[in-house]
Coordinates of C-alpha atoms in Angstrom, one line a residue:
M28 CA -72.7 -18.8 -13.5
R29 CA -71.6 -18.9 -17.1
V30 CA -69.1 -21.7 -17.9
I31 CA -67.5 -22.1 -21.2
I32 CA -65.7 -25.4 -22.0
V33 CA -63.3 -25.4 -25.0
G34 CA -63.2 -29.0 -26.3
G35 CA -65.3 -32.0 -25.8
V36 CA -64.6 -35.8 -25.7
A37 CA -63.4 -37.2 -22.4
G38 CA -62.2 -34.2 -20.3
G39 CA -64.6 -31.5 -21.6
M40 CA -67.7 -33.6 -21.5
S41 CA -67.1 -35.2 -18.1
A42 CA -66.7 -31.6 -16.7
A43 CA -69.9 -30.5 -18.5
T44 CA -72.2 -33.3 -17.5
R45 CA -70.9 -33.5 -13.9
L46 CA -71.4 -29.8 -13.5
R47 CA -74.9 -30.0 -14.8
R48 CA -75.7 -32.7 -12.3
L49 CA -74.5 -30.4 -9.5
D50 CA -75.8 -27.1 -10.8
E51 CA -79.1 -27.0 -12.7
N52 CA -79.0 -23.2 -13.1
A53 CA -75.5 -22.8 -14.6
E54 CA -75.2 -21.8 -18.3
I55 CA -72.8 -24.3 -19.8
I56 CA -71.5 -23.8 -23.3
V57 CA -69.2 -26.3 -25.0
I58 CA -67.1 -25.1 -28.0
E59 CA -65.8 -27.9 -30.2
R60 CA -63.9 -27.3 -33.4
G61 CA -64.7 -30.7 -34.9
D62 CA -68.1 -32.1 -36.0
Y63 CA -68.3 -34.6 -33.1
V64 CA -68.2 -33.6 -29.5
S65 CA -68.4 -37.0 -27.8
F66 CA -67.0 -40.1 -29.4
A67 CA -65.1 -43.2 -28.5
N68 CA -61.7 -42.3 -29.8
C69 CA -60.1 -45.4 -28.3
G70 CA -62.4 -47.5 -30.5
L71 CA -61.4 -45.8 -33.8
P72 CA -58.8 -48.4 -34.8
Y73 CA -61.2 -51.2 -34.2
Y74 CA -63.8 -49.7 -36.5
V75 CA -61.1 -49.4 -39.2
G76 CA -60.4 -53.2 -38.7
G77 CA -64.0 -54.1 -38.8
V78 CA -64.1 -55.4 -35.2
I79 CA -66.6 -52.6 -34.4
S80 CA -69.0 -52.9 -37.3
E81 CA -71.2 -49.8 -36.8
R82 CA -69.8 -46.3 -37.1
E83 CA -72.7 -45.0 -35.0
S84 CA -71.4 -47.1 -32.1
L85 CA -68.5 -44.7 -31.8
L86 CA -70.8 -41.7 -31.4
L87 CA -71.6 -41.5 -27.7
Q88 CA -73.5 -38.3 -27.6
T89 CA -74.7 -35.6 -30.1
P90 CA -75.3 -31.9 -29.5
Q91 CA -79.0 -32.7 -29.6
S92 CA -78.9 -35.5 -27.1
L93 CA -76.7 -33.4 -24.8
R94 CA -79.1 -30.5 -25.0
A95 CA -82.1 -32.8 -24.3
R96 CA -80.6 -34.5 -21.3
F97 CA -78.1 -32.0 -19.8
A98 CA -79.3 -28.7 -21.2
L99 CA -75.9 -28.0 -22.7
D100 CA -75.3 -25.5 -25.4
V101 CA -72.9 -27.5 -27.6
R102 CA -71.5 -25.7 -30.6
V103 CA -69.6 -28.0 -33.0
G104 CA -67.7 -26.6 -35.9
H105 CA -66.5 -23.6 -33.8
E106 CA -63.1 -22.8 -32.5
V107 CA -61.8 -20.5 -29.7
T108 CA -59.1 -18.4 -31.3
A109 CA -58.3 -16.1 -28.4
I110 CA -58.8 -15.6 -24.7
D111 CA -59.0 -12.1 -23.1
R112 CA -58.3 -12.9 -19.5
G113 CA -58.9 -9.3 -18.3
A114 CA -62.3 -9.0 -19.9
Q115 CA -63.1 -12.7 -19.2
T116 CA -64.1 -13.3 -22.8
V117 CA -63.2 -15.7 -25.6
T118 CA -63.3 -15.1 -29.3
V119 CA -65.2 -17.9 -31.0
R120 CA -65.0 -18.5 -34.8
D121 CA -67.7 -20.3 -36.7
L122 CA -65.5 -22.4 -39.0
R123 CA -68.3 -22.7 -41.6
T124 CA -68.9 -19.0 -42.0
G125 CA -65.7 -17.5 -40.7
I126 CA -67.7 -15.2 -38.4
D127 CA -66.2 -14.3 -35.0
T128 CA -68.2 -13.7 -31.9
V129 CA -67.1 -12.8 -28.4
E130 CA -68.5 -14.7 -25.4
H131 CA -68.2 -13.9 -21.7
Y132 CA -67.3 -16.5 -19.1
D133 CA -67.3 -16.7 -15.3
A134 CA -65.3 -19.9 -15.5
L135 CA -63.4 -21.2 -18.5
I136 CA -62.3 -24.8 -18.9
L137 CA -59.7 -25.7 -21.5
A138 CA -60.0 -29.2 -22.8
T139 CA -58.1 -28.6 -26.0
G140 CA -56.4 -32.1 -26.0
A141 CA -53.4 -33.0 -28.1
S142 CA -52.4 -32.3 -31.7
S143 CA -50.5 -34.5 -34.0
R144 CA -47.0 -33.5 -34.7
E145 CA -46.5 -32.1 -38.2
I146 CA -47.7 -35.0 -40.4
Y147 CA -46.2 -36.0 -43.7
P148 CA -47.5 -33.8 -46.6
Q149 CA -49.9 -35.3 -49.1
V150 CA -48.2 -35.5 -52.5
D151 CA -50.0 -36.0 -55.8
G152 CA -49.9 -39.6 -56.8
A153 CA -48.7 -40.8 -53.4
A154 CA -50.6 -43.0 -51.1
P155 CA -53.1 -41.3 -48.8
V156 CA -51.6 -40.2 -45.5
A157 CA -53.8 -40.0 -42.4
T158 CA -53.6 -39.8 -38.6
L159 CA -55.9 -42.0 -36.5
R160 CA -57.4 -39.7 -33.8
T161 CA -60.8 -38.4 -35.0
I162 CA -64.0 -39.5 -36.7
D163 CA -62.9 -37.6 -39.7
D164 CA -59.6 -39.5 -39.8
V165 CA -61.5 -42.8 -39.7
D166 CA -63.8 -41.7 -42.5
R167 CA -60.7 -40.8 -44.7
I168 CA -59.0 -44.2 -43.9
T169 CA -62.1 -46.3 -44.6
A170 CA -62.7 -44.5 -47.8
A171 CA -59.2 -45.2 -48.9
L172 CA -59.5 -48.9 -47.9
D173 CA -62.8 -49.3 -49.6
G174 CA -61.2 -48.1 -52.9
L175 CA -58.6 -50.8 -52.8
T176 CA -58.8 -53.8 -55.1
G177 CA -57.3 -57.1 -53.9
T178 CA -54.8 -57.1 -51.0
G179 CA -53.6 -53.6 -50.1
R180 CA -50.3 -52.5 -48.6
A181 CA -50.2 -50.2 -45.6
V182 CA -47.3 -48.5 -43.9
V183 CA -47.7 -47.4 -40.3
V184 CA -45.1 -44.9 -39.0
G185 CA -44.7 -45.0 -35.3
G186 CA -44.9 -48.0 -32.9
G187 CA -46.8 -46.5 -30.0
F188 CA -50.2 -47.5 -28.8
I189 CA -52.1 -46.1 -31.7
G190 CA -49.5 -47.3 -34.2
L191 CA -49.8 -50.9 -32.9
E192 CA -53.6 -50.8 -32.9
A193 CA -53.5 -49.6 -36.4
V194 CA -51.1 -52.4 -37.4
E195 CA -53.3 -55.1 -35.8
N196 CA -56.5 -53.8 -37.4
L197 CA -55.2 -53.2 -40.8
A198 CA -53.8 -56.7 -40.8
H199 CA -57.2 -57.9 -39.6
R200 CA -58.7 -56.1 -42.6
G201 CA -56.4 -58.2 -44.9
L202 CA -53.7 -55.7 -45.7
A203 CA -50.0 -56.4 -45.8
V204 CA -48.6 -54.1 -43.1
T205 CA -45.1 -52.6 -42.6
L206 CA -44.4 -50.9 -39.2
V207 CA -41.6 -48.3 -39.3
Q208 CA -40.3 -47.4 -35.8
H209 CA -37.6 -44.8 -35.2
G210 CA -36.5 -46.4 -31.9
A211 CA -35.0 -49.8 -31.1
H212 CA -38.4 -51.5 -30.7
P213 CA -42.1 -50.8 -30.7
L214 CA -43.7 -49.4 -27.5
S215 CA -40.7 -47.4 -26.4
P216 CA -41.9 -47.3 -22.8
L217 CA -41.2 -51.0 -22.5
D218 CA -37.7 -52.3 -21.7
P219 CA -36.1 -54.3 -24.5
E220 CA -36.5 -57.8 -23.0
M221 CA -40.2 -57.1 -22.6
A222 CA -40.6 -55.5 -26.0
S223 CA -39.1 -58.7 -27.5
V224 CA -42.3 -60.5 -26.7
V225 CA -44.2 -57.9 -28.7
V226 CA -41.7 -58.1 -31.6
D227 CA -42.2 -61.9 -31.8
A228 CA -46.0 -61.5 -31.9
L229 CA -45.8 -59.0 -34.7
R230 CA -43.4 -61.1 -36.8
A231 CA -45.6 -64.2 -36.2
E232 CA -48.5 -62.3 -37.8
G233 CA -46.4 -61.4 -40.9
V234 CA -45.9 -57.8 -40.0
D235 CA -42.8 -56.3 -41.8
L236 CA -41.1 -54.6 -38.9
R237 CA -38.4 -52.0 -39.5
T238 CA -36.7 -50.5 -36.4
R239 CA -34.1 -47.8 -35.9
T240 CA -35.2 -46.2 -39.1
T241 CA -37.3 -43.2 -40.2
V242 CA -39.3 -42.0 -43.1
T243 CA -37.6 -39.4 -45.2
A244 CA -40.2 -38.8 -47.9
I245 CA -43.5 -40.1 -49.2
D246 CA -44.2 -39.7 -52.9
A247 CA -45.6 -41.4 -55.9
D248 CA -42.8 -44.0 -55.8
G249 CA -43.6 -45.1 -52.3
V250 CA -42.4 -44.5 -48.7
H251 CA -38.7 -43.7 -48.6
L252 CA -36.7 -44.7 -45.5
D253 CA -33.3 -43.4 -44.3
D254 CA -31.7 -46.8 -44.9
G255 CA -32.2 -46.3 -48.6
T256 CA -35.2 -48.7 -49.0
T257 CA -38.5 -47.7 -50.5
L258 CA -41.8 -49.3 -49.4
A259 CA -44.8 -49.7 -51.7
A260 CA -48.0 -48.4 -50.0
D261 CA -51.6 -47.9 -50.7
L262 CA -52.2 -46.2 -47.3
V263 CA -49.9 -44.5 -44.8
I264 CA -50.9 -44.1 -41.1
D265 CA -48.8 -41.4 -39.4
A266 CA -48.8 -42.4 -35.7
R267 CA -45.6 -40.7 -34.6
G268 CA -47.2 -39.2 -31.5
V269 CA -48.9 -36.1 -30.2
Q270 CA -48.1 -32.9 -28.4
P271 CA -50.2 -30.7 -26.1
A272 CA -52.6 -28.4 -28.0
A273 CA -51.7 -25.4 -25.8
S274 CA -51.2 -22.6 -28.3
V275 CA -54.4 -20.6 -27.3
A276 CA -53.5 -21.0 -23.6
A277 CA -49.9 -19.8 -24.2
A278 CA -51.0 -16.9 -26.4
S279 CA -53.2 -15.7 -23.5
G280 CA -50.3 -15.7 -21.1
L281 CA -51.2 -18.8 -19.2
R282 CA -48.2 -20.6 -17.7
L283 CA -46.9 -23.6 -19.5
G284 CA -44.8 -26.2 -17.6
P285 CA -41.5 -27.7 -18.6
T286 CA -43.1 -30.4 -20.7
G287 CA -45.0 -27.8 -22.9
G288 CA -48.3 -28.7 -21.3
I289 CA -50.5 -26.3 -19.5
A290 CA -49.5 -26.0 -15.8
V291 CA -52.3 -26.6 -13.3
D292 CA -52.6 -27.1 -9.5
G293 CA -54.2 -30.0 -7.8
H294 CA -57.7 -28.7 -8.7
Q295 CA -56.8 -28.3 -12.4
R296 CA -56.6 -24.6 -12.0
T297 CA -54.2 -22.7 -14.3
S298 CA -52.2 -19.7 -13.5
D299 CA -55.4 -17.7 -13.9
P300 CA -57.8 -18.5 -11.1
R301 CA -60.8 -18.3 -13.4
I302 CA -59.4 -20.7 -15.9
F303 CA -59.1 -24.5 -15.5
A304 CA -57.6 -27.0 -17.9
V305 CA -58.0 -30.8 -18.3
G306 CA -56.9 -33.6 -20.6
D307 CA -54.0 -34.2 -22.9
A308 CA -53.0 -30.5 -23.1
V309 CA -52.3 -30.5 -19.3
E310 CA -49.3 -31.5 -17.2
K311 CA -49.8 -34.1 -14.5
I312 CA -47.6 -34.9 -11.5
D313 CA -45.7 -38.1 -11.8
Q314 CA -46.0 -40.4 -8.8
V315 CA -42.5 -41.7 -9.0
S316 CA -40.6 -38.4 -9.5
E317 CA -43.2 -36.0 -8.2
E318 CA -42.4 -33.8 -11.2
P319 CA -44.5 -32.6 -14.1
T320 CA -45.2 -35.0 -16.8
L321 CA -47.4 -35.7 -19.8
V322 CA -49.8 -38.6 -19.6
T323 CA -52.4 -38.8 -22.4
M324 CA -55.0 -41.2 -20.9
A325 CA -58.8 -41.0 -21.2
G326 CA -59.3 -42.2 -17.6
L327 CA -57.3 -39.3 -16.2
A328 CA -59.1 -36.8 -18.4
N329 CA -62.5 -38.1 -17.2
R330 CA -61.5 -38.0 -13.6
H331 CA -59.9 -34.5 -13.8
G332 CA -62.9 -33.2 -15.6
R333 CA -65.1 -34.3 -12.8
T334 CA -62.7 -32.6 -10.3
I335 CA -63.1 -29.3 -12.1
A336 CA -66.9 -29.5 -11.9
D337 CA -66.7 -30.3 -8.2
V338 CA -64.4 -27.3 -7.6
I339 CA -66.7 -24.9 -9.4
A340 CA -69.7 -26.3 -7.6
W341 CA -67.9 -26.1 -4.2
E342 CA -66.9 -22.5 -4.8
S343 CA -70.5 -21.7 -5.7
G344 CA -71.7 -23.2 -2.3
L345 CA -73.3 -26.3 -3.9
L346 CA -70.9 -28.8 -2.3
D347 CA -70.0 -28.9 1.4
E348 CA -66.7 -30.6 1.2
R349 CA -63.6 -29.2 -0.6
P350 CA -62.7 -31.6 -3.5
Q351 CA -59.6 -33.6 -3.1
D352 CA -56.5 -32.7 -5.1
A353 CA -55.7 -34.8 -8.2
T354 CA -53.8 -38.0 -7.4
P355 CA -50.3 -38.2 -9.0
A356 CA -50.3 -40.2 -12.2
T357 CA -48.7 -43.6 -12.7
G358 CA -49.3 -43.8 -16.4
T359 CA -51.0 -47.1 -16.2
A360 CA -51.8 -48.3 -19.7
I361 CA -52.6 -51.4 -21.8
V362 CA -52.7 -52.2 -25.5
G363 CA -53.7 -55.3 -27.4
V364 CA -51.3 -56.8 -30.0
F365 CA -52.6 -59.8 -31.9
G366 CA -54.0 -61.5 -28.8
L367 CA -51.3 -60.2 -26.4
A368 CA -52.2 -57.8 -23.7
V369 CA -49.2 -55.4 -23.1
A370 CA -49.6 -53.5 -19.9
M371 CA -47.4 -51.1 -17.9
T372 CA -47.5 -48.7 -15.0
G373 CA -44.9 -46.3 -13.5
W374 CA -41.3 -46.1 -14.7
S375 CA -39.3 -48.5 -16.9
E376 CA -35.8 -49.8 -16.0
K377 CA -34.4 -47.7 -18.8
R378 CA -36.0 -44.5 -17.5
L379 CA -34.8 -45.2 -14.0
R380 CA -31.2 -45.8 -15.3
D381 CA -31.2 -42.7 -17.4
A382 CA -32.4 -40.7 -14.4
G383 CA -29.7 -42.2 -12.2
R384 CA -32.3 -43.5 -9.7
P385 CA -31.4 -46.6 -7.7
H386 CA -33.7 -49.5 -8.4
R387 CA -34.0 -53.3 -8.1
V388 CA -35.4 -55.4 -11.0
I389 CA -37.5 -58.5 -10.6
H390 CA -38.6 -60.7 -13.6
A391 CA -41.0 -63.6 -13.4
H392 CA -42.7 -65.9 -15.9
P393 CA -45.6 -67.6 -14.2
V394 CA -48.8 -68.9 -15.9
D395 CA -52.0 -66.9 -15.5
H396 CA -53.9 -69.6 -13.7
A397 CA -53.3 -73.0 -12.2
A398 CA -51.0 -74.9 -14.6
Y399 CA -53.0 -78.1 -14.2
Y400 CA -56.2 -76.4 -15.4
P401 CA -56.6 -76.3 -19.2
G402 CA -55.7 -73.2 -21.1
A403 CA -53.0 -71.8 -18.8
E404 CA -50.9 -69.1 -20.5
R405 CA -47.5 -67.8 -19.6
L406 CA -47.2 -64.2 -18.3
T407 CA -44.0 -62.2 -18.7
M408 CA -43.7 -59.9 -15.7
K409 CA -41.3 -57.2 -14.6
L410 CA -41.3 -55.2 -11.4
L411 CA -39.1 -52.2 -10.6
V412 CA -38.5 -51.5 -6.9
D413 CA -36.7 -48.9 -4.8
P414 CA -34.0 -50.8 -3.0
H415 CA -34.0 -48.5 0.0
T416 CA -37.7 -48.3 0.7
D417 CA -39.0 -51.4 -1.1
L418 CA -41.7 -49.1 -2.8
I419 CA -42.9 -50.1 -6.3
L420 CA -41.5 -47.8 -9.0
G421 CA -43.1 -49.5 -12.0
A422 CA -44.1 -52.7 -13.7
Q423 CA -44.7 -54.3 -17.1
V424 CA -46.9 -57.3 -17.7
I425 CA -47.4 -59.1 -21.0
G426 CA -49.6 -62.2 -21.7
R427 CA -52.5 -63.6 -23.5
A428 CA -54.6 -63.9 -20.4
G429 CA -54.5 -62.3 -17.0
A430 CA -52.1 -59.4 -17.7
D431 CA -54.8 -56.8 -17.3
K432 CA -55.8 -57.7 -13.8
R433 CA -52.2 -58.1 -12.6
I434 CA -51.2 -54.6 -13.8
D435 CA -54.3 -53.2 -12.1
V436 CA -53.4 -54.8 -8.8
I437 CA -49.8 -53.5 -9.0
A438 CA -51.0 -50.0 -10.0
T439 CA -53.4 -50.0 -7.1
A440 CA -50.7 -51.2 -4.7
M441 CA -48.4 -48.5 -6.1
Q442 CA -50.9 -45.7 -5.5
A443 CA -51.7 -47.1 -2.0
G444 CA -48.1 -47.0 -1.0
L445 CA -47.7 -50.7 -0.5
T446 CA -44.2 -52.1 -0.7
A447 CA -43.1 -54.8 -3.2
S448 CA -42.8 -57.3 -0.4
Q449 CA -46.3 -56.6 0.7
L450 CA -47.6 -58.0 -2.6
A451 CA -46.8 -61.4 -1.1
R452 CA -49.4 -60.9 1.5
L453 CA -52.3 -59.7 -0.7
E454 CA -55.4 -61.9 -0.5
L455 CA -56.5 -62.3 -4.1
A456 CA -59.4 -64.3 -5.5
Y457 CA -58.4 -67.9 -6.5
A458 CA -60.0 -70.7 -8.4
P459 CA -58.0 -72.9 -10.8
Q460 CA -59.4 -71.3 -13.9
Y461 CA -58.7 -67.7 -12.7
G462 CA -55.4 -67.8 -10.8
S463 CA -53.2 -69.9 -8.5
A464 CA -53.0 -70.3 -4.8
K465 CA -49.8 -68.4 -5.1
D466 CA -51.0 -65.7 -7.6
P467 CA -48.4 -64.2 -9.9
I468 CA -48.7 -61.0 -7.9
N469 CA -47.8 -62.9 -4.7
M470 CA -44.8 -64.5 -6.5
L471 CA -43.4 -61.0 -7.3
G472 CA -43.9 -60.2 -3.6
Y473 CA -42.0 -63.3 -2.5
I474 CA -39.1 -62.5 -4.8
A475 CA -39.1 -58.9 -3.5
D476 CA -39.1 -60.2 0.1
N477 CA -36.1 -62.5 -0.7
H478 CA -34.1 -59.5 -1.8
V479 CA -35.1 -57.4 1.3
T480 CA -34.2 -60.2 3.7
G481 CA -30.9 -61.1 1.8
T482 CA -32.2 -64.6 1.1
T483 CA -31.1 -64.2 -2.6
D484 CA -29.1 -62.0 -4.8
S485 CA -29.6 -61.6 -8.6
I486 CA -28.0 -60.3 -11.7
Q487 CA -29.7 -58.8 -14.8
W488 CA -29.4 -60.2 -18.3
H489 CA -27.6 -57.0 -19.5
E490 CA -25.1 -57.3 -16.7
L491 CA -24.0 -60.9 -17.5
D492 CA -21.3 -60.1 -20.0
A493 CA -19.5 -57.8 -17.6
A494 CA -19.7 -60.4 -14.8
R495 CA -18.2 -63.1 -17.1
D496 CA -15.4 -60.8 -18.2
A497 CA -14.7 -60.3 -14.4
G498 CA -14.3 -64.1 -14.1
A499 CA -17.7 -65.4 -13.2
T500 CA -18.9 -68.8 -14.5
V501 CA -22.5 -69.4 -15.7
I502 CA -24.1 -72.6 -14.4
D503 CA -27.3 -73.7 -16.2
V504 CA -29.3 -75.7 -13.7
R505 CA -32.0 -76.9 -16.1
S506 CA -32.2 -80.5 -17.2
A507 CA -29.9 -81.8 -19.9
G508 CA -32.8 -81.9 -22.4
E509 CA -33.6 -78.2 -21.8
Y510 CA -30.0 -77.3 -22.2
E511 CA -29.7 -79.1 -25.5
R512 CA -32.7 -77.1 -26.9
G513 CA -30.8 -73.9 -26.3
G514 CA -28.6 -72.3 -23.7
I515 CA -26.2 -69.4 -23.0
P516 CA -23.0 -70.0 -24.9
G517 CA -20.1 -71.1 -22.6
S518 CA -22.3 -72.1 -19.7
L519 CA -21.9 -75.3 -17.7
N520 CA -24.9 -77.5 -17.4
I521 CA -25.5 -79.2 -14.0
S522 CA -29.1 -79.6 -13.0
V523 CA -30.3 -78.3 -9.7
D524 CA -31.0 -81.8 -8.5
E525 CA -27.4 -82.8 -9.0
L526 CA -25.7 -79.7 -7.5
R527 CA -25.0 -81.2 -4.1
S528 CA -23.4 -84.4 -5.5
R529 CA -21.4 -82.5 -8.2
I530 CA -20.3 -79.5 -6.1
D531 CA -16.6 -80.4 -6.6
E532 CA -17.0 -80.0 -10.4
L533 CA -17.8 -76.3 -10.1
P534 CA -14.9 -73.9 -10.9
E535 CA -13.6 -71.5 -8.3
G536 CA -14.9 -67.9 -8.2
E537 CA -18.3 -66.4 -8.5
L538 CA -21.1 -68.6 -9.9
I539 CA -24.1 -67.2 -11.8
V540 CA -26.8 -69.8 -12.0
H541 CA -29.9 -69.8 -14.1
C542 CA -32.9 -72.0 -15.0
Q543 CA -35.7 -71.3 -17.5
V544 CA -37.5 -68.6 -15.6
G545 CA -35.7 -68.1 -12.3
Q546 CA -37.4 -70.3 -9.7
R547 CA -35.0 -73.3 -9.9
G548 CA -32.1 -70.8 -10.1
H549 CA -33.2 -69.4 -6.7
T550 CA -33.2 -72.9 -5.2
A551 CA -29.7 -73.4 -6.7
V552 CA -28.4 -70.2 -5.1
R553 CA -29.7 -71.2 -1.7
I554 CA -27.9 -74.6 -2.0
L555 CA -24.6 -73.1 -3.2
R556 CA -24.5 -70.3 -0.7
Q557 CA -25.1 -72.8 2.2
L558 CA -22.3 -74.9 0.8
G559 CA -20.0 -71.9 1.0
R560 CA -20.0 -70.7 -2.6
D561 CA -20.5 -67.2 -4.0
A562 CA -23.6 -67.4 -6.2
R563 CA -26.1 -65.2 -7.8
N564 CA -29.3 -65.9 -9.8
L565 CA -29.8 -64.7 -13.3
D566 CA -33.0 -62.8 -12.8
G567 CA -35.8 -64.1 -15.0
G568 CA -33.7 -67.0 -16.2
Y569 CA -32.9 -68.1 -19.7
L570 CA -36.2 -66.7 -21.1
T571 CA -35.4 -63.1 -20.0
W572 CA -31.7 -63.4 -21.2
R573 CA -32.8 -64.7 -24.6
A574 CA -35.4 -62.0 -25.0
G575 CA -33.1 -59.2 -24.0
T576 CA -30.1 -60.3 -26.2
A577 CA -32.4 -60.7 -29.2
M578 CA -33.1 -57.0 -29.1
R579 CA -29.5 -55.8 -29.3
E580 CA -29.6 -55.5 -33.1
P581 CA -32.0 -53.7 -35.4
V582 CA -35.2 -55.7 -35.9
L583 CA -35.8 -56.5 -39.6
T584 CA -38.2 -58.9 -41.1
P585 CA -36.2 -61.8 -42.6

C-alpha cells in the first residue's frame, strides 16, 4: 500500500501517524510545500506577542523526527501541481530546484488546507503587510517588529479569530493597534448584543476600532479607508479570512460542493474512491441545517484525519469494524480577547433569522461560580432553541471565567440531541469556587422549560421598539437606585417588591417588564399574569437591551 498525503499540519499528520500505528508496512509519503510540516498554527499569534517565548515550541515535529518514530517519508519544500486520477499519479515539484517528478499512489489524501484571500500588495515605502498563518509569516512579522524603534503602530484588517488574536498580542507587545472591520462588529458570527461585550473590552484596552469600513489602499502615506481617513502604520496584518485551497482537486475533476470546498462523504472520501480529503479545504455537514458548510477548526481536521486512516486500514483488512461516519459539525469555537473568553457553537440568531428558521432566544447573565465565594465573574450567555422540538440550535457564552466549560457542555448536549429543557436536569460538578448549586447551564435549562410549559413569555431587545409603538408600556422592576443609574427611556419604575401594592398604578394594555438580567423580570411576569395582566419579560433584562442598542451605530473610538 502506497499512500501519498498532500499537506501536513493537523489533518495530514493525524492521518499519517494514525495510519502508521495501524499499518507498519504501508509506504507513507507526505508532500508539504512549506518548510514546516507539523507546527502549532494556533499558537502563532502568541509567539508574536511574546506570550510564547521560544520559537521552537511551535515546531511539533520535523521530517527527521517523523522518519525516526513513524517511518514517514516527509518532503518539505515540495508541491503537488497535478493529479492524474486515471494513472493514479501525482506530479510533484521540488520548489527549490523546479524539477518535477511523478509519484504513484494506491490512496491519496488531500490536506491542502485553506489559502488567504488575495492580500494587499506590498508597495515600496509602505508598511510591511503580512498574514498570520504560517511560521514564515511569523518570522516576517517578528523581523518587522524587531526593527521598530519606540512604540510602533499596527493596523489589523479583519476582526475574526486570527484578527482579534493579532490585536491582543500586538497590544501586548506594546504597539498602538487599530482594528479595521468591514462588518458591524468584530467576530461576525456573534449576535450584536453579544459582540458589544467584545467591543467594550477592545476599547478598554485602547484599541482604535473602526467598523463598517474597509481598506482601499496601502501605500507610503499609510492605510487608506473608504471613509476618507488614513491610518499611520508600521505593520499591517491582513486577517480578512481564508478560502478552501481546492484548486488542484478541482483541476483533477474532483467534485467541489456549493461552498467551494471539496465534497466528501462520511468517510472523507471524495468523488474519486481512491482519493480522500481532510481539513480546511473540505466541506463538513452542518448539524443544524444538515447541509454542506465550511468549518476551519483544528479539532475537526485531526479527527477526520484519523477517520481516513481507519478507513484505509479497514479496507486493507487491518481493522475488524467499519469506521463510523463523521459526526456533523457544530462549529464550536473559542477565542481570547484581553482576558475575555468568547465562545460559540451552532447557529447565531442572525443566521437563523436570515434563513427564516423558527427559533426561541434565551439570554442569561449569571456569575461563573457561587456569588458569595471571592472572585465571581459575570457570564453573558445566549441560547438558541427550536420552539417546536426544544432542541438546541446554538449558543454564545462570554466571560472572564467559566465560559469555556459552559460552551463545551452545551456543544456536547447539542451533539447528543438533548433538549434545552434537559439542561436543567444535568448533574454538574459543584463547589463554591467552581460553580453554583444551580449552574449557569441549569439556569438556561430552567428558562427553556418555563417557555415550554408556558410559565413565562419573553420579548427580545430588538423587538421592544415595535411593541412600544403598538401600545405596550415598559415597567422597570429594579430598585429606584438601579433605575437612577440608567434605564430604558420612557419606562416606569416600580420595583418587583412593590408590584402587588401598586398594581392600580399600571396603565392599561400590554406590560413589558424588565430587571437587570431577567430573573426578577420573570418573577414580575408571574405576579402580573396571576393578577390578570398581560405581561412579558424583556429577555436578558437591561444589560442585554443596553448592549444591543449600543451596537446599532458604527463603532468608532472616541
